[in-house]
PDB file of C-alpha atoms in Angstrom:
ATOM      1  CA  ALA X   1    -203.777 143.761 111.995  1.00 81.00           C
ATOM      2  CA  GLN X   2    -204.345 140.929 110.643  1.00 87.00           C
ATOM      3  CA  SER X   3    -207.006 139.428 107.378  1.00 91.00           C
ATOM      4  CA  VAL X   4    -208.380 136.657 105.491  1.00 94.00           C
ATOM      5  CA  THR X   5    -210.598 136.413 103.028  1.00 95.00           C
ATOM      6  CA  GLN X   6    -211.350 133.968 100.769  1.00 96.00           C
ATOM      7  CA  LEU X   7    -214.038 135.206  98.985  1.00 90.00           C
ATOM      8  CA  ASP X   8    -215.835 131.492  97.419  1.00 94.00           C
ATOM      9  CA  SER X   9    -218.005 130.421  99.804  1.00 94.00           C
ATOM     10  CA  GLN X  10    -219.182 127.081  97.970  1.00 96.00           C
ATOM     11  CA  VAL X  11    -216.785 125.632  94.611  1.00 97.00           C
ATOM     12  CA  PRO X  12    -218.189 122.851  92.839  1.00 97.00           C
ATOM     13  CA  VAL X  13    -216.297 120.953  90.824  1.00 97.00           C
ATOM     14  CA  PHE X  14    -215.850 117.082  87.930  1.00 97.00           C
ATOM     15  CA  GLU X  15    -215.026 114.407  89.447  1.00 97.00           C
ATOM     16  CA  GLU X  16    -211.088 114.374  88.335  1.00 97.00           C
ATOM     17  CA  ALA X  17    -210.837 118.072  87.411  1.00 98.00           C
ATOM     18  CA  PRO X  18    -208.258 120.868  88.472  1.00 98.00           C
ATOM     19  CA  VAL X  19    -208.956 123.040  91.355  1.00 98.00           C
ATOM     20  CA  GLU X  20    -207.665 126.473  92.457  1.00 98.00           C
ATOM     21  CA  LEU X  21    -209.878 127.650  96.064  1.00 98.00           C
ATOM     22  CA  ARG X  22    -208.660 131.094  96.544  1.00 98.00           C
ATOM     23  CA  CYS X  23    -207.416 132.691  99.808  1.00 97.00           C
ATOM     24  CA  ASN X  24    -205.935 136.784  99.994  1.00 97.00           C
ATOM     25  CA  TYR X  25    -204.752 138.393 103.561  1.00 95.00           C
ATOM     26  CA  SER X  26    -204.440 141.855 104.597  1.00 92.00           C
ATOM     27  CA  SER X  27    -200.733 142.999 106.742  1.00 89.00           C
ATOM     28  CA  SER X  28    -198.782 145.157 107.432  1.00 86.00           C
ATOM     29  CA  VAL X  29    -195.749 142.935 108.415  1.00 87.00           C
ATOM     30  CA  SER X  30    -194.883 140.105 107.143  1.00 89.00           C
ATOM     31  CA  VAL X  31    -197.407 136.415 108.176  1.00 90.00           C
ATOM     32  CA  TYR X  32    -197.420 132.806 108.043  1.00 94.00           C
ATOM     33  CA  LEU X  33    -200.032 131.392 106.119  1.00 95.00           C
ATOM     34  CA  PHE X  34    -202.205 128.190 106.601  1.00 96.00           C
ATOM     35  CA  TRP X  35    -204.823 126.451 104.872  1.00 97.00           C
ATOM     36  CA  TYR X  36    -206.840 123.697 107.199  1.00 96.00           C
ATOM     37  CA  VAL X  37    -209.570 121.245 105.868  1.00 96.00           C
ATOM     38  CA  GLN X  38    -212.120 120.625 107.397  1.00 93.00           C
ATOM     39  CA  TYR X  39    -213.729 116.884 106.667  1.00 93.00           C
ATOM     40  CA  PRO X  40    -217.772 116.599 107.827  1.00 89.00           C
ATOM     41  CA  ASN X  41    -218.657 116.315 110.660  1.00 84.00           C
ATOM     42  CA  GLN X  42    -215.035 116.421 112.088  1.00 87.00           C
ATOM     43  CA  GLY X  43    -212.192 118.625 113.592  1.00 89.00           C
ATOM     44  CA  LEU X  44    -210.152 121.017 111.106  1.00 93.00           C
ATOM     45  CA  GLN X  45    -206.638 119.345 110.452  1.00 94.00           C
ATOM     46  CA  LEU X  46    -203.430 120.963 108.407  1.00 95.00           C
ATOM     47  CA  LEU X  47    -202.889 120.627 104.771  1.00 97.00           C
ATOM     48  CA  LEU X  48    -199.765 122.803 104.529  1.00 96.00           C
ATOM     49  CA  LYS X  49    -198.238 125.891 105.924  1.00 95.00           C
ATOM     50  CA  TYR X  50    -196.220 128.926 104.619  1.00 94.00           C
ATOM     51  CA  LEU X  51    -193.732 130.446 107.131  1.00 92.00           C
ATOM     52  CA  SER X  52    -190.535 131.101 104.657  1.00 88.00           C
ATOM     53  CA  GLY X  53    -188.355 130.262 101.576  1.00 88.00           C
ATOM     54  CA  SER X  54    -189.940 128.516  98.665  1.00 90.00           C
ATOM     55  CA  THR X  55    -192.998 130.031  97.792  1.00 92.00           C
ATOM     56  CA  LEU X  56    -194.838 126.588  96.401  1.00 96.00           C
ATOM     57  CA  VAL X  57    -195.781 124.759  99.583  1.00 96.00           C
ATOM     58  CA  LYS X  58    -196.747 120.980  99.235  1.00 96.00           C
ATOM     59  CA  GLY X  59    -199.401 119.420 101.159  1.00 95.00           C
ATOM     60  CA  ILE X  60    -200.576 115.811 102.578  1.00 94.00           C
ATOM     61  CA  ASN X  61    -203.185 114.830  99.405  1.00 93.00           C
ATOM     62  CA  GLY X  62    -201.427 116.063  96.669  1.00 96.00           C
ATOM     63  CA  PHE X  63    -202.643 119.917  97.558  1.00 97.00           C
ATOM     64  CA  GLU X  64    -200.335 122.348  96.820  1.00 97.00           C
ATOM     65  CA  ALA X  65    -199.893 126.422  97.147  1.00 98.00           C
ATOM     66  CA  GLU X  66    -197.932 129.561  96.112  1.00 96.00           C
ATOM     67  CA  PHE X  67    -197.207 132.248  98.363  1.00 96.00           C
ATOM     68  CA  ASN X  68    -197.907 135.758  95.835  1.00 95.00           C
ATOM     69  CA  LYS X  69    -196.126 138.798  98.221  1.00 93.00           C
ATOM     70  CA  SER X  70    -197.299 140.924  95.985  1.00 93.00           C
ATOM     71  CA  GLN X  71    -200.522 139.879  95.488  1.00 94.00           C
ATOM     72  CA  THR X  72    -201.058 139.190  99.090  1.00 95.00           C
ATOM     73  CA  SER X  73    -202.478 136.147  97.487  1.00 96.00           C
ATOM     74  CA  PHE X  74    -202.527 132.348  99.280  1.00 97.00           C
ATOM     75  CA  HIS X  75    -204.207 130.204  96.142  1.00 98.00           C
ATOM     76  CA  LEU X  76    -204.577 126.174  97.268  1.00 98.00           C
ATOM     77  CA  ARG X  77    -204.559 123.690  94.038  1.00 98.00           C
ATOM     78  CA  LYS X  78    -205.228 120.608  92.873  1.00 98.00           C
ATOM     79  CA  PRO X  79    -204.345 119.035  89.452  1.00 97.00           C
ATOM     80  CA  SER X  80    -207.319 116.302  90.220  1.00 97.00           C
ATOM     81  CA  VAL X  81    -209.573 115.860  92.743  1.00 97.00           C
ATOM     82  CA  HIS X  82    -211.852 113.001  93.825  1.00 96.00           C
ATOM     83  CA  ILE X  83    -214.917 112.350  96.231  1.00 96.00           C
ATOM     84  CA  SER X  84    -213.098 112.151  98.962  1.00 95.00           C
ATOM     85  CA  ASP X  85    -211.366 115.870  98.601  1.00 97.00           C
ATOM     86  CA  THR X  86    -215.348 116.802  99.695  1.00 96.00           C
ATOM     87  CA  ALA X  87    -214.340 119.402 102.668  1.00 96.00           C
ATOM     88  CA  GLU X  88    -214.322 122.767 104.081  1.00 95.00           C
ATOM     89  CA  TYR X  89    -210.921 124.220 103.385  1.00 97.00           C
ATOM     90  CA  PHE X  90    -209.918 127.068 105.885  1.00 96.00           C
ATOM     91  CA  CYS X  91    -207.090 129.631 105.251  1.00 97.00           C
ATOM     92  CA  ALA X  92    -205.196 130.883 108.065  1.00 96.00           C
ATOM     93  CA  VAL X  93    -203.050 133.771 109.249  1.00 94.00           C
ATOM     94  CA  SER X  94    -200.834 135.536 111.823  1.00 92.00           C
ATOM     95  CA  ALA X  95    -198.389 138.404 111.333  1.00 87.00           C
ATOM     96  CA  LEU X  96    -194.793 138.688 112.619  1.00 84.00           C
ATOM     97  CA  GLY X  97    -195.163 139.097 116.545  1.00 81.00           C
ATOM     98  CA  ASN X  98    -199.362 137.874 116.556  1.00 80.00           C
ATOM     99  CA  GLU X  99    -199.136 134.426 118.450  1.00 78.00           C
ATOM    100  CA  LYS X 100    -203.294 133.462 116.880  1.00 87.00           C
ATOM    101  CA  LEU X 101    -204.333 132.507 113.675  1.00 91.00           C
ATOM    102  CA  THR X 102    -207.572 134.557 111.963  1.00 92.00           C
ATOM    103  CA  PHE X 103    -209.194 131.975 109.600  1.00 94.00           C
ATOM    104  CA  GLY X 104    -210.862 133.284 107.087  1.00 94.00           C
ATOM    105  CA  THR X 105    -214.937 131.825 106.331  1.00 94.00           C
ATOM    106  CA  GLY X 106    -214.389 129.284 104.764  1.00 94.00           C
ATOM    107  CA  THR X 107    -214.838 127.147 101.078  1.00 96.00           C
ATOM    108  CA  ARG X 108    -216.737 124.996 100.696  1.00 96.00           C
ATOM    109  CA  LEU X 109    -215.841 122.667  98.021  1.00 97.00           C
ATOM    110  CA  THR X 110    -218.106 119.810  96.139  1.00 97.00           C
ATOM    111  CA  ILE X 111    -216.707 116.467  94.263  1.00 96.00           C
ATOM    112  CA  ILE X 112    -219.783 115.705  91.288  1.00 95.00           C
ATOM    113  CA  PRO X 113    -219.074 112.454  90.345  1.00 93.00           C
TER     114      PRO X 113
ATOM    115  CA  ASN H   1    -202.290 108.206 121.060  1.00 71.00           C
ATOM    116  CA  ALA H   2    -206.039 110.411 121.883  1.00 79.00           C
ATOM    117  CA  GLY H   3    -205.118 113.477 120.567  1.00 92.00           C
ATOM    118  CA  VAL H   4    -207.598 116.241 121.730  1.00 96.00           C
ATOM    119  CA  THR H   5    -210.290 114.981 123.161  1.00 95.00           C
ATOM    120  CA  GLN H   6    -213.652 117.240 124.127  1.00 97.00           C
ATOM    121  CA  THR H   7    -216.903 116.023 125.337  1.00 95.00           C
ATOM    122  CA  PRO H   8    -219.827 116.242 125.303  1.00 96.00           C
ATOM    123  CA  LYS H   9    -220.380 116.282 121.287  1.00 95.00           C
ATOM    124  CA  PHE H  10    -223.454 117.151 121.283  1.00 95.00           C
ATOM    125  CA  ARG H  11    -226.134 119.620 123.708  1.00 96.00           C
ATOM    126  CA  ILE H  12    -228.450 120.927 124.535  1.00 96.00           C
ATOM    127  CA  LEU H  13    -229.152 124.116 126.511  1.00 96.00           C
ATOM    128  CA  LYS H  14    -231.713 126.479 127.878  1.00 97.00           C
ATOM    129  CA  ILE H  15    -231.544 129.839 128.239  1.00 97.00           C
ATOM    130  CA  GLY H  16    -229.985 131.361 132.039  1.00 96.00           C
ATOM    131  CA  GLN H  17    -228.477 126.990 132.131  1.00 96.00           C
ATOM    132  CA  SER H  18    -225.043 127.302 132.577  1.00 96.00           C
ATOM    133  CA  MET H  19    -222.242 124.122 131.292  1.00 96.00           C
ATOM    134  CA  THR H  20    -218.714 123.400 131.136  1.00 97.00           C
ATOM    135  CA  LEU H  21    -217.248 121.637 127.629  1.00 97.00           C
ATOM    136  CA  GLN H  22    -214.184 120.031 128.480  1.00 97.00           C
ATOM    137  CA  CYS H  23    -211.233 119.610 125.785  1.00 97.00           C
ATOM    138  CA  THR H  24    -207.885 117.094 127.420  1.00 97.00           C
ATOM    139  CA  GLN H  25    -205.338 116.402 125.033  1.00 97.00           C
ATOM    140  CA  ASP H  26    -202.467 113.949 126.021  1.00 96.00           C
ATOM    141  CA  MET H  27    -199.514 115.043 123.285  1.00 95.00           C
ATOM    142  CA  ASN H  28    -198.238 117.424 125.856  1.00 94.00           C
ATOM    143  CA  HIS H  29    -198.468 120.703 123.945  1.00 95.00           C
ATOM    144  CA  ASN H  30    -198.485 124.115 126.554  1.00 94.00           C
ATOM    145  CA  TYR H  31    -200.313 126.094 124.293  1.00 94.00           C
ATOM    146  CA  MET H  32    -204.671 124.853 124.496  1.00 96.00           C
ATOM    147  CA  TYR H  33    -207.656 127.414 122.297  1.00 96.00           C
ATOM    148  CA  TRP H  34    -210.850 127.580 122.542  1.00 97.00           C
ATOM    149  CA  TYR H  35    -212.774 128.449 119.219  1.00 97.00           C
ATOM    150  CA  ARG H  36    -216.872 128.383 118.672  1.00 96.00           C
ATOM    151  CA  GLN H  37    -217.620 127.470 114.831  1.00 93.00           C
ATOM    152  CA  ASP H  38    -220.420 129.561 113.111  1.00 91.00           C
ATOM    153  CA  PRO H  39    -221.856 128.849 109.571  1.00 82.00           C
ATOM    154  CA  GLY H  40    -220.230 131.540 106.921  1.00 80.00           C
ATOM    155  CA  MET H  41    -217.880 132.986 109.548  1.00 84.00           C
ATOM    156  CA  GLY H  42    -215.589 130.764 109.804  1.00 85.00           C
ATOM    157  CA  LEU H  43    -213.425 129.941 113.148  1.00 92.00           C
ATOM    158  CA  LYS H  44    -213.158 132.694 115.863  1.00 95.00           C
ATOM    159  CA  LEU H  45    -210.949 132.965 119.038  1.00 95.00           C
ATOM    160  CA  ILE H  46    -212.583 133.063 123.003  1.00 97.00           C
ATOM    161  CA  TYR H  47    -209.629 132.336 124.690  1.00 97.00           C
ATOM    162  CA  TYR H  48    -206.137 130.667 124.880  1.00 95.00           C
ATOM    163  CA  SER H  49    -204.000 129.454 127.461  1.00 95.00           C
ATOM    164  CA  VAL H  50    -199.981 128.833 126.597  1.00 93.00           C
ATOM    165  CA  GLY H  51    -199.281 126.812 130.016  1.00 93.00           C
ATOM    166  CA  ALA H  52    -201.245 125.837 133.064  1.00 94.00           C
ATOM    167  CA  GLY H  53    -202.059 128.838 135.150  1.00 94.00           C
ATOM    168  CA  ILE H  54    -201.840 131.267 132.079  1.00 95.00           C
ATOM    169  CA  THR H  55    -205.165 132.413 130.349  1.00 96.00           C
ATOM    170  CA  ASP H  56    -206.019 135.204 128.207  1.00 95.00           C
ATOM    171  CA  LYS H  57    -208.773 136.759 125.799  1.00 95.00           C
ATOM    172  CA  GLY H  58    -209.172 135.763 122.366  1.00 94.00           C
ATOM    173  CA  GLU H  59    -211.507 138.057 119.945  1.00 92.00           C
ATOM    174  CA  VAL H  60    -215.100 136.714 121.166  1.00 95.00           C
ATOM    175  CA  PRO H  61    -214.537 136.179 125.394  1.00 96.00           C
ATOM    176  CA  ASN H  62    -217.767 137.546 125.959  1.00 96.00           C
ATOM    177  CA  GLY H  63    -219.735 134.730 128.722  1.00 95.00           C
ATOM    178  CA  TYR H  64    -217.431 132.296 128.697  1.00 97.00           C
ATOM    179  CA  ASN H  65    -215.184 131.860 131.436  1.00 97.00           C
ATOM    180  CA  VAL H  66    -211.691 129.209 130.932  1.00 97.00           C
ATOM    181  CA  SER H  67    -209.372 127.513 133.637  1.00 95.00           C
ATOM    182  CA  ARG H  68    -205.975 126.107 133.471  1.00 97.00           C
ATOM    183  CA  SER H  69    -204.969 124.335 135.997  1.00 96.00           C
ATOM    184  CA  THR H  70    -203.185 121.356 134.565  1.00 96.00           C
ATOM    185  CA  THR H  71    -200.457 120.848 131.011  1.00 96.00           C
ATOM    186  CA  GLU H  72    -204.067 118.129 130.002  1.00 97.00           C
ATOM    187  CA  ASP H  73    -207.546 119.826 130.341  1.00 97.00           C
ATOM    188  CA  PHE H  74    -208.363 123.223 129.405  1.00 98.00           C
ATOM    189  CA  PRO H  75    -212.674 123.486 130.451  1.00 98.00           C
ATOM    190  CA  LEU H  76    -214.741 126.331 129.358  1.00 98.00           C
ATOM    191  CA  ARG H  77    -217.219 127.619 130.692  1.00 97.00           C
ATOM    192  CA  LEU H  78    -221.057 129.218 130.088  1.00 95.00           C
ATOM    193  CA  GLU H  79    -222.084 130.938 132.379  1.00 89.00           C
ATOM    194  CA  LEU H  80    -225.562 131.797 131.653  1.00 93.00           C
ATOM    195  CA  ALA H  81    -226.581 130.652 128.003  1.00 95.00           C
ATOM    196  CA  ALA H  82    -228.278 132.557 125.553  1.00 96.00           C
ATOM    197  CA  PRO H  83    -229.525 132.173 121.882  1.00 95.00           C
ATOM    198  CA  SER H  84    -226.015 133.617 120.238  1.00 95.00           C
ATOM    199  CA  GLN H  85    -224.368 131.271 122.133  1.00 96.00           C
ATOM    200  CA  THR H  86    -225.757 128.389 119.475  1.00 96.00           C
ATOM    201  CA  SER H  87    -222.688 127.128 117.631  1.00 96.00           C
ATOM    202  CA  VAL H  88    -219.955 124.722 116.986  1.00 94.00           C
ATOM    203  CA  TYR H  89    -216.795 124.295 119.939  1.00 97.00           C
ATOM    204  CA  PHE H  90    -213.615 123.660 119.047  1.00 96.00           C
ATOM    205  CA  CYS H  91    -210.359 123.191 120.860  1.00 97.00           C
ATOM    206  CA  ALA H  92    -207.120 122.749 119.843  1.00 96.00           C
ATOM    207  CA  SER H  93    -203.693 122.046 120.977  1.00 96.00           C
ATOM    208  CA  SER H  94    -200.155 122.843 119.390  1.00 94.00           C
ATOM    209  CA  SER H  95    -196.844 122.658 121.177  1.00 91.00           C
ATOM    210  CA  GLY H  96    -195.560 126.321 121.199  1.00 82.00           C
ATOM    211  CA  LEU H  97    -195.736 128.586 118.448  1.00 79.00           C
ATOM    212  CA  VAL H  98    -198.067 130.804 116.370  1.00 79.00           C
ATOM    213  CA  THR H  99    -196.136 128.423 113.791  1.00 83.00           C
ATOM    214  CA  ASP H 100    -196.538 125.074 115.473  1.00 87.00           C
ATOM    215  CA  THR H 101    -199.340 122.793 113.751  1.00 91.00           C
ATOM    216  CA  GLN H 102    -202.898 123.368 116.033  1.00 93.00           C
ATOM    217  CA  TYR H 103    -204.629 120.000 116.087  1.00 94.00           C
ATOM    218  CA  PHE H 104    -208.280 120.238 116.560  1.00 95.00           C
ATOM    219  CA  GLY H 105    -210.207 118.369 118.575  1.00 95.00           C
ATOM    220  CA  PRO H 106    -213.602 116.872 117.072  1.00 93.00           C
ATOM    221  CA  GLY H 107    -215.858 119.615 118.450  1.00 94.00           C
ATOM    222  CA  THR H 108    -219.191 120.069 120.361  1.00 96.00           C
ATOM    223  CA  ARG H 109    -222.847 121.481 118.963  1.00 95.00           C
ATOM    224  CA  LEU H 110    -223.765 123.430 121.470  1.00 96.00           C
ATOM    225  CA  THR H 111    -227.899 124.871 121.030  1.00 96.00           C
ATOM    226  CA  VAL H 112    -229.545 126.442 122.961  1.00 96.00           C
ATOM    227  CA  LEU H 113    -233.084 127.091 123.332  1.00 94.00           C
TER     228      LEU H 113
END
C-alpha cells in the first residue's frame, strides 16, 4: 500500500521569504514522487517529479524538492516566494508496480505582501 | 491544442437526478482518469481507463459509471445523485505510464441538494 502525508494544511509566508512545504510518504517498495500545483479555480499542473537518480529535483517557477529515502520525505522548497505562488500544493506518490497516483490532502500556500 | 476540456463548469442537481460529466482530450493520450476533490481531502480516484474500451475502478467508484468508446472522450455518469457526491470533479489524461505527467482539466463543481 502507498500513502502520502502533508502535515501542514496551510502555510502563510511573507513575500520574498523562503518556504518549505512538507511531504512524507509510506511504501514498502520503491516509489515515484510528484508535486502538483493548483492555482485558484484551475486544474492541477505538474511542478516536478522524482523518478530516479539525483535526489534533488528542480521544477518550474523556481521550485525544487529533495528526495530523502531514510526519512521517507519529499519536501518542496523555494528560496523566495512571490504573490503569484499563492496556490494549493499537492504531493503524490506511486509505488513501483502501481499504475495509480495517491495524492496528499494538499497545503494551501498564502503569500503575505 | 486545448488539452483536457470538461463540461459543464458548474451544475446543481436535486437528489435522485442523473447527469453526465463530459471530458475530452486532444493529446491522443491512452490513459484517462476521473478524480473528485473534497475540501481537506485531496484528490480521490474514481475511475480510470488505459485505452478505448478498457476501464477500471479507482478508490471511490460507488455511485458512478464510466465508458470509453473513443480515445478522446471519457464521460462520467452519476445515476442517482446524492448529497455525498457534492464535490469538484477533475478529469485528467496521460500518455501512459504512471511516471508520465497527468494533464488536468479545469474541473466541474457539482452540488447535490
